[in-house]
Amino acid sequence: MTRDPDQELLALLSENARATTAELARKLGLSRTTVQSRIERLEARGVIAGYGVRLGEAYERNLVKAHVLITALPKLAPKVEAGLRAIRAVRTLHSVSGPFDMIAIVEAPSIGELDLLLDRIGGLEGVERTQSAIVLSTRIER
């Protein structure tokens, strides 16, 4: 079974967004022009929304990460979201079903900093309660 060239291209870019067009073309068995036009098309369609920095293992290993489950007062949920958006340590925010309204993925340089961060989140106007779980290790990351 062959893979869709666009999917293969996206996989390569996910591994290394700084790869040159020539390098990508060589790995895909396509011309540089074809790869460049595929990238431009994927960007125009919004499939590729941007490029970013992937932090190194040595740096990541020293961060303390946690999942923070948040219950918000319904009428103040947009205000809670805005408050969380303003906190750079909040890496991801999910709206979820169930007993909690949101799950925030946060990271801090130390347990002490995480403690302060959790207090800050709990103190946001509209946050009714929080529950957190510190990530001990990541077993699968894709």
mmCIF file of C-alpha atoms in Angstrom:
data_model
loop_
_atom_site.group_PDB
_atom_site.id
_atom_site.type_symbol
_atom_site.label_atom_id
_atom_site.label_comp_id
_atom_site.label_asym_id
_atom_site.label_seq_id
_atom_site.Cartn_x
_atom_site.Cartn_y
_atom_site.Cartn_z
ATOM 1 C CA MET A 1 0.000 0.000 0.000
ATOM 2 C CA THR A 2 1.418 3.392 -0.941
ATOM 3 C CA ARG A 3 1.033 6.486 1.179
ATOM 4 C CA ASP A 4 -0.442 9.727 -0.050
ATOM 5 C CA PRO A 5 2.547 11.994 -0.893
ATOM 6 C CA ASP A 6 0.968 14.894 1.009
ATOM 7 C CA GLN A 7 0.674 12.740 4.141
ATOM 8 C CA GLU A 8 4.272 11.616 3.747
ATOM 9 C CA LEU A 9 5.350 15.242 3.294
ATOM 10 C CA LEU A 10 3.445 16.292 6.418
ATOM 11 C CA ALA A 11 5.085 13.466 8.385
ATOM 12 C CA LEU A 12 8.547 14.588 7.264
ATOM 13 C CA LEU A 13 7.799 18.217 8.111
ATOM 14 C CA SER A 14 6.495 17.147 11.531
ATOM 15 C CA GLU A 15 9.828 15.462 12.185
ATOM 16 C CA ASN A 16 11.854 18.443 10.943
ATOM 17 C CA ALA A 17 10.088 21.600 9.780
ATOM 18 C CA ARG A 18 13.478 23.084 8.854
ATOM 19 C CA ALA A 19 14.271 20.407 6.265
ATOM 20 C CA THR A 20 15.186 21.886 2.903
ATOM 21 C CA THR A 21 12.965 21.389 -0.106
ATOM 22 C CA ALA A 22 15.789 19.423 -1.745
ATOM 23 C CA GLU A 23 16.045 17.104 1.267
ATOM 24 C CA LEU A 24 12.271 16.544 1.328
ATOM 25 C CA ALA A 25 12.224 15.931 -2.432
ATOM 26 C CA ARG A 26 14.984 13.342 -2.130
ATOM 27 C CA LYS A 27 13.175 11.466 0.650
ATOM 28 C CA LEU A 28 9.869 11.552 -1.239
ATOM 29 C CA GLY A 29 11.323 10.729 -4.636
ATOM 30 C CA LEU A 30 9.805 13.901 -6.108
ATOM 31 C CA SER A 31 11.233 17.016 -7.732
ATOM 32 C CA ARG A 32 11.967 20.099 -5.626
ATOM 33 C CA THR A 33 9.426 22.060 -7.655
ATOM 34 C CA THR A 34 6.723 19.468 -6.957
ATOM 35 C CA VAL A 35 7.496 19.480 -3.221
ATOM 36 C CA GLN A 36 7.499 23.277 -3.095
ATOM 37 C CA SER A 37 4.140 23.484 -4.861
ATOM 38 C CA ARG A 38 2.675 20.825 -2.529
ATOM 39 C CA ILE A 39 3.864 22.810 0.503
ATOM 40 C CA GLU A 40 2.393 26.029 -0.896
ATOM 41 C CA ARG A 41 -0.917 24.267 -1.632
ATOM 42 C CA LEU A 42 -1.045 22.777 1.885
ATOM 43 C CA GLU A 43 -0.348 26.222 3.362
ATOM 44 C CA ALA A 44 -3.030 27.865 1.182
ATOM 45 C CA ARG A 45 -5.595 25.221 2.210
ATOM 46 C CA GLY A 46 -4.762 25.781 5.883
ATOM 47 C CA VAL A 47 -3.438 22.239 6.364
ATOM 48 C CA ILE A 48 -0.076 23.740 7.318
ATOM 49 C CA ALA A 49 -0.902 26.622 9.632
ATOM 50 C CA GLY A 50 2.659 27.507 10.590
ATOM 51 C CA TYR A 51 6.025 26.281 11.730
ATOM 52 C CA GLY A 52 7.352 26.193 15.255
ATOM 53 C CA VAL A 53 10.067 25.145 17.617
ATOM 54 C CA ARG A 54 10.164 21.681 19.116
ATOM 55 C CA LEU A 55 12.039 21.822 22.398
ATOM 56 C CA GLY A 56 14.903 19.441 23.042
ATOM 57 C CA GLU A 57 14.636 16.474 25.378
ATOM 58 C CA ALA A 58 17.148 17.946 27.833
ATOM 59 C CA TYR A 59 15.017 21.075 28.245
ATOM 60 C CA GLU A 60 11.686 19.217 28.262
ATOM 61 C CA ARG A 61 12.935 16.718 30.834
ATOM 62 C CA ASN A 62 13.445 19.524 33.355
ATOM 63 C CA LEU A 63 9.910 20.908 33.057
ATOM 64 C CA VAL A 64 7.164 19.835 35.442
ATOM 65 C CA LYS A 65 3.976 19.166 33.474
ATOM 66 C CA ALA A 66 0.466 18.728 34.795
ATOM 67 C CA HIS A 67 -3.092 18.263 33.609
ATOM 68 C CA VAL A 68 -5.439 20.673 35.351
ATOM 69 C CA LEU A 69 -9.134 19.778 35.311
ATOM 70 C CA ILE A 70 -11.232 22.919 35.673
ATOM 71 C CA THR A 71 -14.871 23.484 36.576
ATOM 72 C CA ALA A 72 -16.060 26.951 35.594
ATOM 73 C CA LEU A 73 -19.213 28.829 36.392
ATOM 74 C CA PRO A 74 -21.188 28.533 33.126
ATOM 75 C CA LYS A 75 -21.731 32.258 32.580
ATOM 76 C CA LEU A 76 -18.072 33.005 33.255
ATOM 77 C CA ALA A 77 -16.532 30.234 31.132
ATOM 78 C CA PRO A 78 -15.447 32.692 28.383
ATOM 79 C CA LYS A 79 -13.749 34.838 31.028
ATOM 80 C CA VAL A 80 -11.968 31.762 32.430
ATOM 81 C CA GLU A 81 -10.787 30.852 28.931
ATOM 82 C CA ALA A 82 -9.479 34.381 28.373
ATOM 83 C CA GLY A 83 -7.658 34.258 31.698
ATOM 84 C CA LEU A 84 -6.069 30.909 30.853
ATOM 85 C CA ARG A 85 -5.100 32.154 27.389
ATOM 86 C CA ALA A 86 -3.128 34.967 29.054
ATOM 87 C CA ILE A 87 -1.033 32.509 31.094
ATOM 88 C CA ARG A 88 1.943 31.415 28.939
ATOM 89 C CA ALA A 89 2.498 28.289 31.054
ATOM 90 C CA VAL A 90 -0.858 26.966 29.806
ATOM 91 C CA ARG A 91 0.305 25.042 26.748
ATOM 92 C CA THR A 92 -3.032 23.527 25.692
ATOM 93 C CA LEU A 93 -6.652 24.022 26.714
ATOM 94 C CA HIS A 94 -9.386 21.517 25.921
ATOM 95 C CA SER A 95 -13.133 21.917 26.370
ATOM 96 C CA VAL A 96 -14.442 18.563 27.576
ATOM 97 C CA SER A 97 -17.604 16.743 28.538
ATOM 98 C CA GLY A 98 -18.095 15.189 31.943
ATOM 99 C CA PRO A 99 -17.736 16.518 35.476
ATOM 100 C CA PHE A 100 -15.155 19.142 34.417
ATOM 101 C CA ASP A 101 -15.520 21.825 31.765
ATOM 102 C CA MET A 102 -11.897 22.198 30.663
ATOM 103 C CA ILE A 103 -8.557 20.468 30.843
ATOM 104 C CA ALA A 104 -5.444 22.626 30.732
ATOM 105 C CA ILE A 105 -2.031 21.154 30.029
ATOM 106 C CA VAL A 106 0.517 23.274 31.870
ATOM 107 C CA GLU A 107 4.273 23.274 32.380
ATOM 108 C CA ALA A 108 6.541 24.966 34.874
ATOM 109 C CA PRO A 109 10.265 24.934 35.598
ATOM 110 C CA SER A 110 9.807 23.556 39.147
ATOM 111 C CA ILE A 111 7.282 22.152 41.603
ATOM 112 C CA GLY A 112 7.274 25.492 43.420
ATOM 113 C CA GLU A 113 6.464 27.340 40.194
ATOM 114 C CA LEU A 114 3.777 24.764 39.393
ATOM 115 C CA ASP A 115 2.230 25.340 42.827
ATOM 116 C CA LEU A 116 2.068 29.092 42.149
ATOM 117 C CA LEU A 117 0.633 28.431 38.686
ATOM 118 C CA LEU A 118 -2.103 26.187 40.085
ATOM 119 C CA ASP A 119 -2.993 28.851 42.658
ATOM 120 C CA ARG A 120 -3.164 31.440 39.870
ATOM 121 C CA ILE A 121 -5.486 29.241 37.800
ATOM 122 C CA GLY A 122 -7.682 28.488 40.813
ATOM 123 C CA GLY A 123 -7.899 32.201 41.564
ATOM 124 C CA LEU A 124 -9.243 33.170 38.142
ATOM 125 C CA GLU A 125 -12.683 34.729 38.273
ATOM 126 C CA GLY A 126 -15.217 32.081 37.305
ATOM 127 C CA VAL A 127 -13.135 29.049 38.284
ATOM 128 C CA GLU A 128 -15.250 27.019 40.666
ATOM 129 C CA ARG A 129 -12.708 24.267 41.362
ATOM 130 C CA THR A 130 -9.672 22.536 39.960
ATOM 131 C CA GLN A 131 -8.047 19.157 40.227
ATOM 132 C CA SER A 132 -4.542 18.500 38.974
ATOM 133 C CA ALA A 133 -2.386 15.533 38.080
ATOM 134 C CA ILE A 134 1.366 15.882 37.643
ATOM 135 C CA VAL A 135 2.770 14.034 34.626
ATOM 136 C CA LEU A 136 5.436 11.597 35.830
ATOM 137 C CA SER A 137 6.495 10.367 32.397
ATOM 138 C CA THR A 138 5.300 10.383 28.818
ATOM 139 C CA ARG A 139 5.036 6.880 27.378
ATOM 140 C CA ILE A 140 3.780 7.735 23.871
ATOM 141 C CA GLU A 141 4.042 11.036 22.024
ATOM 142 C CA ARG A 142 3.279 11.334 18.344
#
